[in-house]
Amino acid sequence: MSLVGARVLRKEDPNLITGNGQYVDDLQPAGCTSMVFVRSTEAHAKIRSIDTAEALALPGVLAVWTSANIAQLANCPGGLPGLDQPLLAKDVVRFVGEGVAVVVATDRYIAADAAELIVVDYEPLPAVASLSAAMAPGAVVLHEVLGGNTVHFQDFENPLDEVFAAAPRTASLHIVNNRCAPTPIEPNVCLADWGRSGLTLWAAFQAPHHLRNTIAQYFGIPQDSTRVVAPDVGGGFGAKINFVPEFFLTALLSKEIGKPVKYTQTRSECLVAMLHGRAQEHDASVAFDNDGRILALKLTVTQDQGAYPNGTGMGLPVLTTAMAAGCYRIPAVAISWRNVVTNTTPVAAYRGAGRPEASYTIERLIDLIADETGVDPVEVRRRNFIPVDAFPYATHSPLAMYDSGNFAGALDELLKHVNYEELKKEQEKRRQDPAAKLLGIGFASWLEIAGFGPPGSLEAFGHLASWESAQVRIQPDGSAIIFTGASPHGQGTVTTYAQIAADELGIDFDRISVKHGDTAVVPQGIGTMGSRAVAVGGEGVKTASGRVYENAKRIAAHLLEASAEDIVIEDEKFFVKGTPARSVPWSEVAWKSFQPLELPGGMEPGALDSTVFQQVPNFSFPSGAYCCVVEIDRETGAVNIVNMYLVDDCGTVINPLLVEGQVHGGVAQGIAQALYEHMLYDPSGVPRTSTLMDYLVPAASDLPGYITGRINTPNPSNTLGAKGVGESGSVGAPPAVVNAVVDALSHLGVKHIDMPVTPIKVWNILEGAK
Amino acid sequence: MIPAQFDYVEATSVADAIRLLAEHGDEAKLLAGGHSLIPLMKLRLVTPATLIDVTHIKELSYIKEDGNNIVIGALTRHRDVELSELVKKHLPLVAHVAGEVGDPQVRNRGTIGGSLVHGDPAADLPAAALATGATMVVVGQNGERRIAAQDFFIDFLETAVQPGEILTAIEFPKHTNAGWAYEKFVRRAMDYAIVGVALQLGSQPGVALVNMSNKPHLAESASQAIAKGAAISDVLAVINNNTNPPEDLNATVEYRQHLARVLTQRAFATASK
Ligand SMILES: Cc1cc2nc3c(=O)[nH]c(=O)nc-3n(C[C@H](O)[C@H](O)[C@H](O)COP(=O)(O)OP(=O)(O)OC[C@H]3O[C@@H](n4cnc5c(N)ncnc54)[C@H](O)[C@@H]3O)c2cc1C
C-alpha cells in the first residue's frame, strides 16, 4: 500500500503534545547565563549617553555592553550595505524596540533588574511612522547616505497610458496591506556556547545551515567548528529566517565571559523586535471592457521597509509585482515599486511573503470590475482565467513562468460546495429586512509562487543555493535514517518525508526516522521557507531513497542469485517476481551491505547511503478557489464568518491530514489579517499594539469551521507532483473575507474597505450610509 | 515579562492575612488568583515588595444560602461561581457573567474577590455585582465593614478596600425567577468587553455598564427608570447618563455610547424571553 496520500498521524506529536518537545529555552547547560536587552523606547533619537554603572554594580551581573564595546564589529548581516542595523544602536536609534544595550547575568531576573538600572539619555528627533510621512517633502531622513527615505524606486517600463486612455472602462483602488507581527508561539530564542572546541549556537531558526554559514563568515571562524542547532522550533512563519543581533551578541558574550549565554525574547519584545510582515500600499488600476474582460493592469507597490531594509524585505515587492496578475490572462501589465524606510520595526518575510499582497489586490480588483460592469464576480473570474491549455504560460515577469494550473477547475469544485444562487437570494431578502443581518459572499481565485526554487532564486536572498539536501542512510538492521537540510518547525516534515521514503524503500514507516536542524548531523542544507520543504526537500528524499533502493535490489539479487531487474519487494522482503517463497529480508540486505564479502562485484560497503542535493527547474504554483460567507450586524458593525469554503490545488498530497492542517493554519492567519491583526504606530512611532491585548491574534474560538475540497494538478517540476501548501491559506483567505464584507455592503456603494475590517470601521460605513 | 524581586508569604486565615498586611505595610499586596496582579507585575507596572498569598485560606472559598441572600466567599473561583447550582438558581446573571470572563484557564484561577477588588471598569463581574445590588464584606484590624457595590468602586482600579483590609465575602440578594441578561461586545471570545451591559430585572432591578466609565458603572437613571416600569425607549434615553467612556483602538466615545444603547436594548429582549 502506498503511504504517499495516506492520512498518517504525525510522528512528531507524541513528544510535542506530552510536553516532551525540546525547545532552545528548555536547554540549560552547566553555567548557563542569561542575556537581556535594553530596547529603545524612542522611535527616532540621538543617544546622548548611556549610564551602565549601577547595572554593572549589581551582584550577579557579568557583563553590560553597549555599542562602545563592539565598535569594531560589522553591523548585523542580512541588511543593505550602509543601511544595515548595528548589533546595538550606535549614536542613533531608529525604531522602538531597537537594541541599545545588553546585560548578561547569572540569571534572567538579575539581568532584567540590571537592565532596568541602565539609564539611556535620548535626544528625540522627529520620527516618520508611516509611508506618507516618510515620503512627505521635508520629512526627516533616517539614513543620511540615502538623502531621502526612498531606498529604491523601480519605475514602470511602460505606464500603459494609451491602453488606459483607449479602454472602455477603468477603475482604481488604493489598497493598504496592513502590517502584521508574525507572533509565533515561541519567540526568538538562542543559546551560544563559544568554548575551546568552537562555537555552538542553538537557535529557534528555520535555516540552521544558513545561519552557520553566516555566523562563521561574520566572525571569520572555520565552519568545521561552528555548529548551529535548531531543535524543536515553535513556529516561524518566515520571521525566523532573519539574522537578528541576538545571535551574534550571545556568541560574542559567551566568548567574552567563557560561559553559555542564553537569550529568551519576551512576548512584548517579540511584537516589536521580531521582524514584521506585509506593510505595503498599492495603487492599482485596471482597464476592462463592458463584459468584464481585463485589458490592462497597472500596479505600484510601496513597501514599508521599517527602519533598516534587509534583503528579504527588498524582495517582497518583487514577488508581489511578479504575481500581480494572479490567475488571469491580462494582455498588458505594468509594474512599479518603491522601498521606503520609516521609524518602525524592519519588515521581512511573513507567511506568504509578497504573494498574499498580490492576490489580495488582484482579487479586490476583480470584484471591483464585477461591481462596475454588473457581471457576476464568479463570471468575471471565468472570463479572465488563463485556460488549462495555455500552460506553460509566460507572464509579464520573468520570475513567474506558470507551468501548470486549472483555475476554472478549482472554481467549479468550489461551487459544488457553495450554494451560490441560494445565497444570493438570501442576501437580497435580508437587505429588504432591516432586522436581518447583512449577508456577503466573497470569492478568491488565488495563485502563488512557491517551492523555492530554481538555481539562483534563493541565492538572490543571500542563501548558499536553492537546492535542498537529503541523505538516506540504511542502518545495519535495515531501519533508515533520513537527514534533511530542510529545518521543519511545525510543518510535520518528519512524517511526510518518512512516508515518501517508505514508499521508495519498501521499509516500514515506523522504522524510518528523520533528523534535521543540526549542522553537525545534517551534511548541508538550506532550510524551510517559501513552501519548499516537500516540493524540493521531499523530492530529494525521493531521489536519494530511489538510489538506495536500486543498490539494495542489486545486493538482494546477488544474494538470491538473480538479476536486479527481476527483484521486487513486499513486506520488507526482496524476491524474484513471481516467486515470493524464496526471499531475503531488508534486514539481511542491510546487514550484508556492510560486509565486502557479501557484496556483488564492484559494489563498495556503504552503498546503501545516498546524499542528494536536489535541484528543481522552476518554482511551483499552488492555486485554489476560496469562498467566504459573512454576516454583518447592522447595529454594531461586527463581521461574523458563517462559512469558509476552501478548494486547494497543491498538486500531489503526501498526507491529507497535514495538508488540511497547513490550510487551516494559513487560513487562520489570513482571517487574522483580514479581521483582527494590525501592528499600528502612532505618528511619533510608538507602537499602539504592543501587547496581545491590543494586537489581536484570534484563537480557535474566533475562527469558523472550514469546508475543504481539493483538485490535483501535479507539479511538473518534480516527480512527486507536489507544489507546497504552507502559505496557501494566508494567500487565499484575506481577499475572500474582504470581498465578502464588501459584497455585503455593496448596496450602500461601498467599493473597498482596508484590513483589518473592524466593527467600528463597518459601523462608521453603515452610519455614513444612513 | 520578568517581574521584579518580591517576597512571598502565605496567609493561613483571615486573621493571619490581616496580621501580615499590617506587618508588611503599603508595599505588600494580597495574591488571589493572580490573573490581574501577575500580568501587571510581569510588565513591572506594579512592584510589590511582598505578596501575601491568600489562596490557601479555605474558609474564604464557598457559596452558601443565607436567608434572602446568596453569599460567595471572596476566594471562590470564577469557574465555581459559573457552575454553582445555587448561583444558577438564584443569581443566574452572576453565574452567567462568571462564565463570560476570559477563557477556561482564567476562570479556573481568577477569584470573584480579586476581580471586584481590582476594580477594572472593563471587567465583567463588577457589573454583575452592581446590577444585582451586592454588598461587599471587608475585614480589617478594626473589624468588619459592609459596603454596597455602588459605593465600592471609587475610581480606575481603585475600590473602597483600604490598606490593611481584605474582602472576605460578597452578599448577593436573591433574584430568583427574575429576568436577566448580559450582553458583552468583544472582538475575540476571550477578550475584555469593548462594552458590556448587565441587566437584572425583577423586584430590585439594576443595569450596569462595562467599560463605559473610569470605574465599573451603575447606570443609576436607567436602573431607576426600570424600577418605575418605564418604557424601553425611556431607559435607552438615559442609559448613557454620567458615562465617561474611554477611547481606544476598538472604539470612540460615540461608538461606545451607541453600543451601550444597542446592547441594553438587546439585553431587554433577552431578559424578557
Ligand atoms: C488572559 C486573561 C483574560 C482575562 N479576561 C477577563 C475578562 O474577559 N473579563 C474579566 O472581567 N476579567 C478578565 N481577566 C481578569 C480575571 O478575571 C482576574 O482573575 C480577576 O480580575 C482578578 O482576580 P484574581 O483572583 O486573579 O486576583 P489577583 O490578580 O490575585 O488580584 C487582583 C487585585 O486584587 C487584590 N485582591 C485579590 N483578592 C483580594 C481580597 N480578597 N481582598 C483584598 N484584595 C484582594 C490583589 O491584591 C490585587 O491587587 C482576564 C485575565 C487574564 C489573565
Short mmCIF file of N, CA, C and O in Angstrom, two decimals, chain A residues 165-205:
data_model
loop_
_atom_site.label_atom_id
_atom_site.label_comp_id
_atom_site.label_asym_id
_atom_site.label_seq_id
_atom_site.Cartn_x
_atom_site.Cartn_y
_atom_site.Cartn_z
N ALA A 165 -6.18 54.97 -21.72
CA ALA A 165 -6.96 56.05 -22.33
C ALA A 165 -7.99 55.49 -23.32
O ALA A 165 -9.11 56.00 -23.42
N ALA A 166 -7.61 54.42 -23.99
CA ALA A 166 -8.49 53.87 -25.03
C ALA A 166 -9.51 52.87 -24.48
O ALA A 166 -10.45 52.50 -25.18
N ALA A 167 -9.33 52.44 -23.23
CA ALA A 167 -10.17 51.36 -22.69
C ALA A 167 -11.60 51.83 -22.47
O ALA A 167 -11.83 52.99 -22.08
N PRO A 168 -12.59 50.94 -22.71
CA PRO A 168 -13.99 51.31 -22.45
C PRO A 168 -14.21 51.71 -21.00
O PRO A 168 -14.98 52.60 -20.71
N ARG A 169 -13.54 51.01 -20.09
CA ARG A 169 -13.73 51.32 -18.68
C ARG A 169 -12.40 51.17 -17.93
O ARG A 169 -11.58 50.33 -18.29
N THR A 170 -12.28 51.93 -16.88
CA THR A 170 -11.12 51.76 -15.99
C THR A 170 -11.61 51.92 -14.56
O THR A 170 -12.66 52.50 -14.31
N ALA A 171 -10.83 51.39 -13.64
CA ALA A 171 -11.13 51.58 -12.21
C ALA A 171 -9.84 51.50 -11.43
O ALA A 171 -8.88 50.86 -11.87
N SER A 172 -9.80 52.15 -10.30
CA SER A 172 -8.58 52.18 -9.49
C SER A 172 -8.91 51.99 -8.02
O SER A 172 -10.00 52.31 -7.56
N LEU A 173 -7.93 51.47 -7.32
CA LEU A 173 -8.05 51.36 -5.86
C LEU A 173 -6.72 51.73 -5.22
O LEU A 173 -5.66 51.40 -5.76
N HIS A 174 -6.81 52.38 -4.08
CA HIS A 174 -5.63 52.49 -3.22
C HIS A 174 -5.85 51.49 -2.09
O HIS A 174 -6.87 51.53 -1.40
N ILE A 175 -4.91 50.58 -1.95
CA ILE A 175 -5.10 49.46 -1.02
C ILE A 175 -3.97 49.45 0.00
O ILE A 175 -2.80 49.51 -0.37
N VAL A 176 -4.34 49.37 1.26
CA VAL A 176 -3.32 49.23 2.30
C VAL A 176 -3.26 47.77 2.72
O VAL A 176 -4.28 47.19 3.10
N ASN A 177 -2.10 47.17 2.61
CA ASN A 177 -1.94 45.81 3.12
C ASN A 177 -1.30 45.92 4.50
O ASN A 177 -0.11 46.24 4.64
N ASN A 178 -2.13 45.68 5.51
CA ASN A 178 -1.77 46.00 6.89
C ASN A 178 -0.55 45.27 7.41
O ASN A 178 -0.35 44.09 7.16
N ARG A 179 0.22 46.00 8.18
CA ARG A 179 1.43 45.45 8.80
C ARG A 179 1.03 44.42 9.86
O ARG A 179 0.17 44.67 10.69
N CYS A 180 1.66 43.25 9.79
CA CYS A 180 1.36 42.19 10.75
C CYS A 180 2.62 41.81 11.52
O CYS A 180 3.73 41.93 11.00
N ALA A 181 2.44 41.33 12.72
CA ALA A 181 3.54 40.80 13.52
C ALA A 181 3.41 39.28 13.51
O ALA A 181 2.36 38.76 13.87
N PRO A 182 4.45 38.56 13.07
CA PRO A 182 4.29 37.11 12.88
C PRO A 182 3.86 36.33 14.13
O PRO A 182 3.11 35.37 14.02
N THR A 183 4.33 36.73 15.31
CA THR A 183 3.83 36.16 16.57
C THR A 183 3.79 34.64 16.65
O THR A 183 2.75 34.06 16.97
N PRO A 184 4.89 33.95 16.36
CA PRO A 184 4.89 32.51 16.62
C PRO A 184 4.77 32.26 18.12
O PRO A 184 5.10 33.15 18.92
N ILE A 185 4.30 31.09 18.50
CA ILE A 185 4.14 30.82 19.93
C ILE A 185 5.49 30.91 20.64
O ILE A 185 5.60 31.45 21.73
N GLU A 186 6.52 30.39 19.99
CA GLU A 186 7.87 30.55 20.56
C GLU A 186 8.51 31.80 19.97
O GLU A 186 8.64 31.90 18.75
N PRO A 187 8.89 32.75 20.79
CA PRO A 187 9.54 33.94 20.23
C PRO A 187 10.98 33.62 19.80
O PRO A 187 11.36 32.46 19.72
N ASN A 188 11.78 34.63 19.52
CA ASN A 188 13.19 34.38 19.20
C ASN A 188 13.92 33.95 20.46
O ASN A 188 13.83 34.61 21.49
N VAL A 189 14.62 32.84 20.35
CA VAL A 189 15.39 32.33 21.48
C VAL A 189 16.71 31.81 20.93
O VAL A 189 16.73 31.20 19.86
N CYS A 190 17.81 32.07 21.64
CA CYS A 190 19.08 31.47 21.22
C CYS A 190 19.97 31.24 22.43
O CYS A 190 19.79 31.85 23.48
N LEU A 191 20.91 30.35 22.25
CA LEU A 191 21.83 29.98 23.33
C LEU A 191 23.18 29.73 22.67
O LEU A 191 23.29 28.86 21.80
N ALA A 192 24.19 30.51 23.08
CA ALA A 192 25.51 30.37 22.46
C ALA A 192 26.50 29.83 23.46
O ALA A 192 26.48 30.20 24.63
N ASP A 193 27.35 28.93 22.98
CA ASP A 193 28.41 28.40 23.82
C ASP A 193 29.68 28.39 22.99
O ASP A 193 29.85 27.56 22.10
N TRP A 194 30.52 29.36 23.25
CA TRP A 194 31.74 29.52 22.47
C TRP A 194 32.93 29.10 23.33
O TRP A 194 33.44 29.88 24.11
N GLY A 195 33.28 27.83 23.24
CA GLY A 195 34.36 27.30 24.07
C GLY A 195 35.57 26.97 23.23
O GLY A 195 35.68 27.40 22.08
N ARG A 196 36.46 26.14 23.80
CA ARG A 196 37.70 25.83 23.11
C ARG A 196 37.47 25.05 21.83
O ARG A 196 38.21 25.18 20.88
N SER A 197 36.41 24.24 21.81
CA SER A 197 36.19 23.43 20.61
C SER A 197 35.35 24.15 19.57
O SER A 197 34.93 23.55 18.59
N GLY A 198 35.10 25.39 19.79
CA GLY A 198 34.39 26.15 18.76
C GLY A 198 33.09 26.75 19.27
O GLY A 198 32.81 26.75 20.47
N LEU A 199 32.31 27.23 18.34
CA LEU A 199 31.06 27.91 18.68
C LEU A 199 29.88 27.02 18.37
O LEU A 199 29.75 26.50 17.26
N THR A 200 29.03 26.82 19.37
CA THR A 200 27.74 26.17 19.13
C THR A 200 26.65 27.18 19.44
O THR A 200 26.65 27.81 20.50
N LEU A 201 25.73 27.33 18.49
CA LEU A 201 24.61 28.24 18.70
C LEU A 201 23.32 27.46 18.51
O LEU A 201 23.07 26.93 17.42
N TRP A 202 22.54 27.35 19.57
CA TRP A 202 21.19 26.78 19.45
C TRP A 202 20.26 27.95 19.18
O TRP A 202 20.32 28.96 19.89
N ALA A 203 19.45 27.82 18.18
CA ALA A 203 18.61 28.96 17.83
C ALA A 203 17.27 28.49 17.31
O ALA A 203 17.18 27.50 16.58
N ALA A 204 16.22 29.21 17.68
CA ALA A 204 14.89 28.97 17.11
C ALA A 204 14.92 29.56 15.72
O ALA A 204 14.72 30.76 15.54
N PHE A 205 15.23 28.72 14.73
CA PHE A 205 15.53 29.23 13.40
C PHE A 205 15.01 28.26 12.36
O PHE A 205 14.85 27.07 12.61
#
